[in-house]
Amino acid sequence: MLFAGLGQPTLAQQLVASSNSGASAVNQRVFEVVKPNFKTSPLTGVTRRHWQDAARYLLTGAFSYVHTLDDPLVFPKQPGRTYPRNGDAAQLRNEKLEGLCRTLFMAMPLLKEDPNLTINGIKLSDYYRHQLSQMVDPASPTYVRLRPKQEGQSQTLVEFGGLAVSLFAAPEILWDPLPKAQKDALAATMLSYGDGPTVPSNWRFFNIFVLSFFKSQGYAVNEPLLDEYLKLCLEAYRGAGWYSDNGAYDYYSMWAFQLYGTLWSHYYGQQHLLQYAQQFAAHLTDARDNYPYMFARNGEMIMWGRSMSYRFGSVAPFPLMGLNPAPGTNFGWLRRISSGAMLQFLQNPDVLKDQVPTLGFYGPYEPAVQAYSCRGSVYWLGKAFLGLLVPASSPFWTATENEGPWAKELRPGTVANRFQPGSNILLTDYPNSGTAEIRARCNARVEGEADPYRGNENYNRLSYNSAFPWQADGPNGEVAMNYLFQDQPHKWHALNLYTFRRFEDGVYYRDAALETDSTIRVRLADIPLPNGILRVDQVAGPTGTPLRLGHYALPARQGPIRRQTRKVKGYTVQLLDNGAYQLALVPLRGWESVKVYETKGLHPASSESAVINASGKLTALPARPTLYATLLLWKKSGTAWTDEELLPVSKLTYPKQTTSVRVDFADGSQRSVNFK
């Protein structure tokens, strides 16, 4: 068994149980934990040495495309919307830059400890220095010209920001050995972008790193701009570890703002701009007390937001907390999460194709791919390996691995909500199943937007769960974890314009509108329960409008997904079981029918999947919207559902003279849903 841990293995772990051995084998499909250390890491066996092995494993695949120092790190293009497109010269240049600068996230920490590291016959320190020299050689095919004054922001700035991180961290490998002429040329080229236009988002850090590095090397830089961008990045902070990334919330708060703020402080800010460094440090501590709850008990991350091919780059802030350990930090839990998330992907046989990570969540998955990505973009996940810059003596690496609050604090039979004021994010942990869930902002239009992925399935699901990666909407109205409405041309449209109202008494309230039809209005109330979610929603719109609500989707595993229909106290319940998890949908009120849809090509973990949808048609009510109440339940496979598990609600009361709903639960408790 490649992954050694406790409890039920994940799907990925079971799939690779008989895979090849040898952590550095070029054709190996999955990463193997060789000689696991169960004393330091009793749950995964993974230590700092194995993180180094994993970095070499990924670099081995990347450098299988390099045979001489002149060869750029360019990989087979994945079919679909990725760049480069149509032979565009700028895109071809940026493709090479991405491969170079992003693989450095993995190579640079290894080179600091082994400057002679050689892969595929290539001495990596020589390779990266040679590529830097080629970058400023006009005769080289990888030459990067100075930014024309009229040119706006570009991908080149992004990669130069990442390169500046590596120059800061390993100057003795990458910078100091260069001749002065090359240093001056690099400074001129990189500063032409770092002192140029940017995007009002995490991109400001790319300018910050370029300006800060060259200032530390004695070059004249635009210091007022540096100060302005630092202030703007800090002003984007919204509390509990979350930054607003140009209005959006997603993993960029962590693998961009938190990571860059921490590394900038470590290499520059603590010496030169202490006040800013202290603020970044405080924000990282805020994340420590909240963000870890967004990962499953076994460390698996939630598929949520754009750039999902960056995968376990999501854990990057955790090891960096070990640079300046704050009292009270459970580093054993943070490392357990980090190693679990890494293994979630590196031990899935679909992640690597052509020896390079795919653009997707596991295998290639076009619905989750953005047009700004090329094949080398995936190595943004290498940011997780920047944790290897943290000394081996740090408690992040030495603390005994543990399950944190999952061991005792999060008790079976309960559900734990952590509301994040400022961002209005709700994190929910389910001890019964060991899963984690998030509800977060989405209020971006899809039609006509430059970035339609900010309003599509990456963000517009009602919730996202670590056990159930989001599934794309189907052409015939198949939907997972959202409402769909059908217009007269018989096209289905998902909710994507949400307005947060409040979190009160365990109920998460939002309003939602349909982008294509402003007459359809929805008031949403989510009540997380120990085995799932109770939805109590009001829907108003034109009479006769068809609507659907989808549960999470289940991917097929080694055989067909089992289906079952049960009657429970007058309710017809649809059940699914794929051998890993079971799903149940109970239509409590408002729905006309419930149906299972078998889908193909919509799920990120399997070509075949199934989802339960409740369906109905809007009816006109004189005084108030129609009430739709639904139980969306799940648990692990292996034990049958009891009637009590399937029907935790005993009564719903919706008096005609009010817009409030009283929920009576089978355990005798009550909850009031008040649509103020």
XYZ file of C-alpha atoms in Angstrom:
676
model
C 0.000 0.000 0.000
C 1.517 3.339 -1.054
C -0.314 5.485 1.445
C -0.122 4.392 5.028
C -2.616 5.973 7.411
C -5.534 5.281 9.695
C -9.185 4.839 8.864
C -10.863 4.152 5.546
C -8.548 4.871 2.571
C -9.692 7.408 0.004
C -10.700 6.453 -3.513
C -7.329 7.637 -4.812
C -5.494 5.532 -2.230
C -7.440 2.404 -3.128
C -6.883 2.924 -6.842
C -3.106 2.994 -6.461
C -2.663 0.142 -4.014
C -0.915 -2.022 -6.598
C 1.053 0.724 -8.375
C 4.750 0.711 -9.236
C 7.378 1.417 -6.589
C 10.321 3.790 -6.673
C 9.766 7.462 -5.878
C 11.947 8.761 -8.678
C 10.940 6.427 -11.528
C 10.132 8.549 -14.576
C 7.191 6.426 -15.687
C 5.783 5.897 -12.225
C 2.122 6.907 -12.203
C 1.882 7.829 -8.538
C 4.152 8.995 -5.761
C 5.255 6.424 -3.210
C 6.046 7.177 0.410
C 9.271 5.191 0.769
C 10.147 4.120 4.313
C 7.312 5.982 6.035
C 8.038 7.350 9.506
C 5.096 6.476 11.700
C 6.781 7.738 14.845
C 6.784 11.366 13.747
C 3.819 11.019 11.409
C 1.541 8.247 12.728
C -1.283 9.108 10.291
C 0.526 9.458 6.954
C 4.114 8.367 7.546
C 5.159 11.526 5.656
C 8.039 13.667 6.923
C 10.115 16.517 5.513
C 12.256 13.999 3.658
C 9.189 12.688 1.850
C 8.215 16.230 0.882
C 11.669 16.527 -0.689
C 11.068 13.194 -2.426
C 7.761 14.495 -3.770
C 9.436 17.628 -5.153
C 12.059 15.476 -6.906
C 9.305 13.203 -8.197
C 7.536 16.110 -9.888
C 10.780 17.645 -11.138
C 11.774 14.300 -12.659
C 8.672 14.402 -14.820
C 9.213 18.036 -15.764
C 12.881 17.559 -16.660
C 12.119 14.553 -18.825
C 11.540 17.262 -21.467
C 14.987 18.836 -20.936
C 18.081 17.308 -22.549
C 20.411 20.304 -22.794
C 20.806 23.557 -20.881
C 19.166 25.354 -23.816
C 15.924 23.350 -23.718
C 13.007 25.300 -22.258
C 10.561 23.687 -19.850
C 7.719 23.314 -22.346
C 5.235 20.467 -22.071
C 2.586 18.836 -24.292
C -0.426 21.121 -24.682
C -3.647 19.840 -23.173
C -6.486 20.045 -25.706
C -9.048 22.731 -24.966
C -9.041 26.392 -24.044
C -5.493 26.579 -22.668
C -2.812 28.726 -24.250
C -0.657 29.027 -26.384
C -3.162 29.541 -29.175
C -2.631 30.231 -32.871
C 1.137 30.499 -32.571
C 0.956 33.783 -30.654
C 4.563 34.861 -29.979
C 3.844 36.450 -26.592
C 1.995 33.356 -25.433
C 4.831 31.101 -26.566
C 7.275 33.245 -24.593
C 5.090 33.194 -21.483
C 4.657 29.432 -21.757
C 8.420 29.054 -21.394
C 8.506 31.526 -18.521
C 5.801 29.642 -16.624
C 7.650 26.354 -16.926
C 10.878 27.969 -15.755
C 9.682 30.147 -12.892
C 7.084 27.775 -11.452
C 9.248 24.657 -11.399
C 11.721 26.782 -9.433
C 9.254 26.727 -6.540
C 10.100 23.034 -6.213
C 13.731 23.074 -7.314
C 14.987 26.096 -5.376
C 14.429 24.702 -1.832
C 16.149 21.459 -2.878
C 19.088 23.342 -4.405
C 19.635 25.276 -1.199
C 20.422 21.975 0.509
C 21.985 20.217 -2.483
C 23.486 22.660 -5.028
C 24.649 19.695 -7.125
C 21.141 18.264 -7.586
C 21.012 16.563 -10.977
C 17.898 15.244 -12.754
C 17.853 13.597 -16.183
C 21.570 14.344 -16.471
C 20.938 18.086 -15.984
C 22.564 19.896 -13.076
C 19.670 22.066 -11.998
C 21.680 24.992 -10.623
C 23.506 25.306 -13.952
C 20.239 24.950 -15.852
C 18.338 27.700 -14.067
C 21.279 30.136 -14.147
C 21.751 29.442 -17.850
C 18.080 30.091 -18.491
C 18.330 33.404 -16.625
C 21.213 34.401 -18.869
C 19.218 33.424 -21.948
C 16.313 35.537 -20.755
C 18.392 38.715 -21.304
C 20.230 37.577 -24.440
C 18.572 39.103 -27.546
C 19.918 36.232 -29.648
C 18.180 33.601 -27.485
C 14.774 32.100 -28.386
C 13.796 32.602 -24.728
C 14.729 36.295 -24.677
C 12.310 38.578 -22.813
C 12.269 42.133 -24.110
C 11.905 45.209 -21.948
C 8.253 46.071 -21.420
C 7.123 48.600 -24.017
C 5.822 51.703 -22.237
C 2.407 51.391 -23.874
C 1.962 47.732 -22.884
C -0.468 46.917 -20.095
C -0.283 44.187 -17.489
C 0.851 40.789 -18.747
C 1.585 37.242 -17.687
C 5.283 38.145 -17.783
C 4.803 40.200 -14.600
C 3.254 37.173 -12.866
C 6.230 34.958 -13.652
C 8.771 37.638 -12.756
C 7.068 37.999 -9.388
C 7.502 34.276 -8.798
C 11.098 34.443 -10.004
C 11.805 37.254 -7.537
C 10.594 34.989 -4.720
C 13.201 32.402 -5.706
C 15.934 35.041 -6.107
C 15.178 36.285 -2.594
C 15.227 32.784 -1.113
C 18.303 31.380 -2.877
C 20.551 34.228 -4.059
C 23.638 32.096 -3.486
C 22.361 29.648 -6.124
C 20.558 31.866 -8.631
C 21.854 35.432 -8.326
C 25.289 35.783 -6.743
C 27.150 33.644 -9.336
C 25.853 35.724 -12.279
C 28.206 38.229 -13.980
C 27.406 41.869 -13.223
C 26.313 42.516 -16.801
C 23.683 39.786 -16.571
C 22.531 41.046 -13.181
C 22.103 44.558 -14.565
C 20.235 43.262 -17.608
C 17.928 41.145 -15.443
C 17.273 44.107 -13.185
C 16.392 46.333 -16.126
C 14.086 43.731 -17.682
C 12.319 42.642 -14.525
C 11.931 46.173 -13.195
C 10.388 47.302 -16.478
C 7.508 44.965 -15.599
C 7.615 45.334 -11.810
C 7.382 49.119 -12.157
C 4.609 48.788 -14.724
C 0.857 48.156 -14.846
C -0.733 45.463 -12.710
C -4.174 44.113 -11.806
C -5.882 45.377 -8.592
C -5.661 41.944 -6.990
C -3.022 39.539 -5.704
C -1.016 40.633 -8.771
C 0.275 43.615 -6.784
C 2.541 41.188 -4.948
C 4.376 40.465 -8.200
C 5.319 44.130 -8.412
C 6.153 44.147 -4.704
C 8.575 41.228 -4.972
C 10.349 42.536 -8.057
C 10.755 46.014 -6.554
C 11.788 44.688 -3.136
C 14.370 42.223 -4.428
C 16.180 44.697 -6.617
C 16.067 47.375 -3.929
C 17.732 44.859 -1.595
C 20.437 44.452 -4.231
C 21.134 48.177 -4.405
C 19.179 49.072 -7.552
C 17.053 52.199 -7.750
C 13.339 51.308 -7.684
C 9.992 53.076 -7.480
C 9.707 53.135 -3.687
C 6.435 55.124 -3.554
C 4.808 52.468 -5.756
C 6.167 49.713 -3.520
C 4.690 51.402 -0.460
C 1.359 52.014 -2.207
C 0.986 48.374 -3.275
C 1.876 47.079 0.181
C -0.807 49.264 1.723
C -3.378 48.184 -0.864
C -2.638 44.499 -0.244
C -3.076 44.987 3.480
C -6.289 46.952 2.914
C -7.707 43.954 1.051
C -7.752 41.983 4.300
C -11.229 41.048 5.562
C -10.450 39.039 8.698
C -10.198 35.382 9.763
C -7.342 34.865 7.280
C -9.264 35.957 4.174
C -8.264 38.640 1.696
C -10.584 40.027 -0.963
C -8.944 39.288 -4.296
C -10.460 42.054 -6.397
C -13.849 41.260 -4.849
C -13.546 37.461 -4.912
C -12.786 34.942 -2.182
C -11.010 31.701 -3.013
C -7.688 29.932 -2.508
C -5.846 33.020 -3.782
C -6.231 34.373 -0.250
C -3.922 31.552 0.819
C -1.578 30.573 -2.011
C -1.119 34.248 -2.955
C -1.829 36.829 -0.235
C -0.860 34.756 2.812
C 2.126 33.099 1.144
C 3.518 36.235 -0.491
C 2.911 38.396 2.573
C 4.747 35.894 4.779
C 7.723 35.398 2.457
C 8.028 39.117 1.707
C 8.084 39.802 5.444
C 10.694 37.091 6.036
C 13.103 38.167 3.309
C 12.568 41.937 3.297
C 9.834 43.411 5.456
C 11.164 42.446 8.883
C 14.365 44.357 8.149
C 13.046 47.344 6.232
C 9.286 47.784 6.803
C 8.553 46.149 10.133
C 5.075 47.625 10.585
C 3.829 46.009 7.384
C 5.543 42.725 8.220
C 3.826 42.621 11.597
C 0.425 43.089 9.965
C 1.042 40.249 7.516
C 2.126 38.047 10.435
C -1.062 38.809 12.366
C -3.170 37.927 9.337
C -1.364 34.593 9.001
C -2.162 33.802 12.633
C -5.816 34.588 11.930
C -5.739 32.005 9.133
C -4.258 29.423 11.499
C -7.356 29.609 13.682
C -9.812 29.214 10.785
C -8.440 27.927 7.493
C -7.424 24.422 8.725
C -11.098 23.673 9.361
C -11.664 23.894 5.613
C -9.866 20.573 5.099
C -11.312 17.116 5.665
C -10.274 14.943 8.565
C -7.770 13.139 6.304
C -6.483 16.435 4.905
C -8.323 16.439 1.579
C -8.995 19.898 0.152
C -12.258 21.161 -1.300
C -12.592 21.708 -5.038
C -13.693 25.344 -5.081
C -12.818 28.434 -7.070
C -10.687 28.993 -10.136
C -7.223 27.595 -10.914
C -8.005 24.175 -9.496
C -4.994 22.694 -11.297
C -2.874 24.354 -8.577
C -4.296 21.735 -6.232
C -2.375 21.283 -2.984
C -0.730 24.669 -3.388
C -3.661 25.443 -1.068
C -1.622 24.240 1.939
C 1.262 26.677 1.312
C 0.535 28.896 4.356
C 0.727 25.996 6.825
C 4.461 25.210 6.705
C 5.264 28.929 6.489
C 3.666 29.326 9.911
C 6.782 27.494 11.105
C 9.106 30.359 10.118
C 8.082 32.336 13.216
C 6.054 29.870 15.298
C 3.204 31.504 17.166
C 2.356 30.090 20.616
C -0.574 27.718 20.622
C -0.118 26.519 17.043
C -0.863 22.814 16.538
C 1.856 22.133 13.970
C 1.221 18.384 14.055
C -2.289 19.001 12.735
C -1.119 21.492 10.116
C 1.422 19.004 8.776
C -1.166 16.225 8.790
C -3.426 18.416 6.628
C -0.559 19.405 4.332
C 0.650 15.847 3.772
C -2.896 14.545 3.356
C -3.683 17.123 0.687
C -0.448 16.382 -1.157
C -1.166 12.644 -1.156
C -4.751 13.297 -2.268
C -3.295 14.218 -5.653
C 0.139 12.644 -5.972
C -1.342 9.235 -5.183
C -4.145 9.576 -7.706
C -3.115 7.866 -10.970
C -5.010 10.382 -13.126
C -3.146 13.484 -11.964
C -0.044 12.977 -14.117
C -0.195 12.583 -17.877
C 2.905 12.808 -20.060
C 4.725 12.866 -16.674
C 3.276 16.332 -15.999
C 0.241 17.249 -13.838
C -2.893 17.716 -15.898
C -5.041 20.820 -16.000
C -7.983 19.688 -13.913
C -8.619 18.498 -10.381
C -7.531 14.901 -10.815
C -7.314 14.087 -14.523
C -7.911 16.597 -17.349
C -11.165 18.445 -16.678
C -12.050 21.163 -19.146
C -14.960 22.719 -17.170
C -12.482 23.779 -14.463
C -9.805 25.134 -16.814
C -9.273 28.851 -17.409
C -7.947 30.305 -20.645
C -5.062 32.029 -18.829
C -3.429 28.647 -18.154
C -0.848 26.742 -20.147
C 0.406 23.259 -19.312
C 3.253 24.596 -17.180
C 0.815 26.668 -15.114
C 0.143 23.583 -13.000
C 3.479 24.012 -11.228
C 1.951 26.795 -9.168
C 1.241 23.798 -6.915
C 4.985 23.932 -6.303
C 4.285 26.756 -3.852
C 3.522 24.060 -1.299
C 7.202 23.052 -1.509
C 8.280 26.541 -0.487
C 7.557 25.080 2.944
C 10.903 23.309 2.568
C 12.492 26.723 3.139
C 11.315 26.305 6.734
C 14.219 24.790 8.710
C 14.123 21.098 9.518
C 14.234 22.046 13.202
C 10.946 23.978 12.945
C 7.998 22.524 14.895
C 6.116 22.267 11.616
C 8.460 19.410 10.705
C 9.236 18.007 14.167
C 5.822 18.008 15.895
C 4.045 14.660 16.075
C 1.327 14.427 13.474
C -2.216 14.520 14.894
C -5.848 15.099 13.909
C -6.298 18.344 15.785
C -9.917 19.022 16.792
C -11.149 16.021 14.794
C -9.804 13.761 17.546
C -12.008 15.013 20.406
C -13.463 18.488 19.857
C -15.490 17.583 16.768
C -17.802 14.889 18.123
C -19.863 12.392 16.113
C -23.548 13.239 16.024
C -22.829 16.956 15.854
C -22.033 19.519 13.184
C -19.503 22.353 13.628
C -19.936 25.742 11.930
C -17.264 28.462 11.828
C -18.568 31.718 10.432
C -15.970 34.155 9.080
C -17.125 37.787 9.515
C -15.905 40.157 6.823
C -15.771 37.572 4.059
C -19.114 36.056 5.215
C -17.674 32.599 4.574
C -19.142 29.660 6.485
C -16.916 26.649 7.127
C -18.691 23.489 8.280
C -17.145 20.268 9.585
C -19.086 17.005 9.718
C -17.585 14.596 12.300
C -19.860 11.729 11.215
C -18.255 11.603 7.761
C -14.993 13.489 8.342
C -15.858 15.960 5.585
C -15.487 19.735 5.380
C -17.664 22.217 3.528
C -17.635 25.872 2.492
C -20.242 28.458 1.551
C -18.782 31.601 0.057
C -19.462 34.654 -2.030
C -20.562 34.474 -5.648
C -22.009 37.536 -7.343
C -20.474 37.673 -10.801
C -22.239 37.642 -14.142
C -21.388 34.972 -16.694
C -22.853 36.529 -19.823
C -20.530 39.087 -21.392
C -17.995 39.042 -18.572
C -14.267 38.948 -19.302
C -13.902 36.366 -16.516
C -17.027 34.181 -16.772
C -15.430 31.525 -14.565
C -16.078 33.802 -11.559
C -19.798 33.155 -11.948
C -19.826 29.545 -13.151
C -19.520 26.232 -11.311
C -16.169 27.261 -9.840
C -18.078 29.605 -7.518
C -21.859 29.353 -7.956
C -22.634 26.115 -6.119
C -24.761 26.419 -2.995
C -21.904 24.749 -1.107
C -18.677 22.843 -1.771
C -17.664 19.680 0.066
C -14.310 17.908 0.416
C -15.863 14.519 -0.382
C -17.835 15.619 -3.443
C -15.926 17.640 -6.076
C -18.247 19.906 -7.999
C -19.818 18.571 -11.177
C -20.476 20.715 -14.263
C -24.081 21.397 -15.258
C -25.376 19.072 -17.962
C -26.943 20.041 -21.296
C -30.319 18.627 -20.305
C -30.670 20.325 -16.946
C -28.642 17.898 -14.831
C -27.372 19.913 -11.877
C -25.344 19.275 -8.736
C -25.700 21.454 -5.623
C -27.525 24.371 -7.203
C -30.899 25.490 -8.474
C -31.625 25.560 -12.196
C -34.490 27.394 -13.910
C -35.695 26.788 -17.466
C -36.613 29.638 -19.798
C -38.957 29.545 -22.793
C -36.267 28.417 -25.288
C -35.926 25.440 -22.933
C -32.451 26.375 -21.776
C -31.489 25.852 -18.139
C -29.826 28.591 -16.083
C -28.080 28.280 -12.700
C -28.119 30.750 -9.854
C -24.965 32.854 -9.790
C -25.941 36.210 -8.247
C -25.969 35.715 -4.477
C -26.345 38.301 -1.716
C -25.347 37.264 1.796
C -27.843 38.234 4.494
C -26.700 36.789 7.811
C -25.657 33.717 9.780
C -27.902 33.285 12.782
C -28.818 30.388 15.086
C -27.104 27.856 12.814
C -28.866 29.131 9.658
C -26.938 30.650 6.726
C -29.156 33.117 4.850
C -28.646 34.358 1.296
C -30.786 35.873 -1.431
C -30.187 34.832 -5.024
C -31.263 36.124 -8.393
C -31.158 34.648 -11.857
C -28.934 36.602 -14.226
C -31.106 35.858 -17.260
C -34.477 36.624 -15.610
C -34.735 39.256 -12.884
C -38.319 38.203 -12.101
C -37.048 34.987 -10.475
C -35.995 35.590 -6.878
C -34.817 33.056 -4.316
C -34.352 33.315 -0.570
C -32.015 30.620 0.670
C -31.632 29.157 4.146
C -28.997 26.453 4.733
C -29.059 24.445 7.958
C -26.078 22.046 8.232
C -26.998 18.836 10.077
C -24.802 15.954 11.310
C -25.427 13.938 8.125
C -25.997 16.691 5.566
C -28.015 19.812 4.864
C -31.584 20.913 5.399
C -32.572 23.472 2.762
C -35.535 25.729 3.502
C -35.899 28.075 0.530
C -38.485 30.529 -0.789
C -38.776 30.817 -4.575
C -40.814 33.361 -6.532
C -41.158 33.828 -10.275
C -43.420 33.445 -13.292
C -46.030 30.711 -12.899
C -45.126 27.509 -14.688
C -41.350 28.075 -14.687
C -39.613 24.660 -14.384
C -36.961 24.436 -11.678
C -34.609 21.826 -10.297
C -32.417 21.426 -7.238
C -29.459 19.064 -7.327
C -27.666 17.129 -4.596
C -23.907 16.590 -4.741
C -22.875 14.220 -7.550
C -21.252 10.801 -7.103
C -18.548 9.527 -9.473
C -18.604 5.906 -10.584
C -15.765 3.888 -9.107
C -15.159 0.256 -10.030
C -18.730 -0.539 -11.037
C -22.199 0.952 -11.498
C -23.559 3.343 -8.895
C -26.236 1.559 -6.894
C -29.678 3.191 -6.812
C -32.525 2.654 -4.375
C -35.931 4.167 -3.636
C -37.386 4.035 -0.131
C -40.565 5.201 1.538
C -40.004 6.833 4.929
C -43.083 8.073 6.785
C -44.819 9.067 3.581
C -41.781 10.592 1.870
C -40.193 9.030 -1.208
C -36.416 9.002 -0.773
C -33.883 8.510 -3.561
C -30.568 6.893 -2.587
C -27.214 6.504 -4.349
C -24.151 4.488 -3.311
C -20.831 4.301 -5.195
C -19.034 2.145 -2.648
C -17.316 5.090 -0.962
C -20.246 7.376 -0.107
C -24.028 7.225 -0.028
C -26.308 10.133 -0.902
C -29.972 10.620 -0.055
C -32.444 13.308 -1.138
C -35.689 13.707 0.811
C -38.249 16.150 -0.727
C -40.015 17.577 2.315
C -42.113 20.260 0.652
C -42.784 21.912 -2.704
C -41.299 19.360 -5.091
C -43.291 17.389 -7.663
C -40.780 14.629 -8.412
C -37.271 13.356 -7.700
C -35.104 11.649 -10.303
C -31.599 10.212 -10.610
C -29.650 11.357 -13.672
C -26.751 9.294 -14.962
C -24.224 11.656 -16.539
C -21.101 11.345 -18.657
C -18.149 13.697 -18.977
C -19.371 16.101 -16.308
C -17.491 14.930 -13.194
C -13.820 15.661 -12.403
C -13.139 12.259 -10.843
C -14.815 9.889 -13.297
C -16.197 9.842 -16.833
C -19.451 8.475 -15.423
C -21.412 9.848 -12.498
C -24.903 10.184 -11.063
C -26.812 12.966 -9.363
C -30.229 13.231 -7.689
C -32.430 16.149 -8.815
C -35.696 17.361 -7.346
C -38.010 18.984 -9.921
C -41.107 21.150 -9.958
C -42.841 24.169 -11.517
C -43.412 27.528 -9.891
C -46.965 28.315 -8.845
C -48.371 31.747 -8.071
C -49.197 32.419 -4.439
C -51.033 35.625 -3.547
C -49.168 36.547 -0.375
C -45.733 34.927 -0.352
C -43.221 32.827 -2.329
C -43.448 29.049 -2.609
C -41.566 27.106 0.050
C -39.176 24.368 -1.069
C -37.765 22.252 1.777
C -35.224 19.525 1.045
C -32.921 17.189 2.942
C -29.601 16.584 1.159
C -27.888 13.850 3.147
C -24.727 11.736 2.911
C -22.648 9.218 4.799
C -19.908 6.719 4.075
C -20.779 3.422 2.432
C -20.967 0.194 4.367
C -23.961 0.694 6.653
C -27.624 0.989 5.706
C -29.577 4.182 6.305
C -31.952 4.105 9.253
C -35.309 5.851 9.052
C -34.113 8.209 11.790
C -31.071 9.207 9.728
C -33.173 9.804 6.626
C -35.815 11.871 8.378
C -34.298 14.025 11.156
C -37.141 16.552 10.611
C -40.520 15.736 12.138
C -42.545 18.795 11.090
C -42.409 22.005 9.046
C -44.790 24.839 9.924
C -45.273 27.699 7.424
C -48.168 29.869 8.647
C -49.974 31.807 5.928
C -49.718 35.130 7.721
C -45.882 35.081 8.033
C -42.765 34.390 6.020
C -41.166 32.410 8.846
C -40.832 28.642 8.971
C -40.663 26.587 12.144
C -38.678 23.371 11.903
C -39.342 20.645 14.467
C -36.649 17.985 14.630
C -37.115 14.376 15.607
C -34.836 14.851 18.641
C -37.274 17.400 20.089
C -35.319 20.529 19.176
C -36.702 23.383 17.091
C -35.276 25.921 14.661
C -36.911 29.042 13.283
C -36.123 30.123 9.734
C -36.988 33.796 9.476
C -36.822 35.386 6.018
C -36.531 38.965 7.250
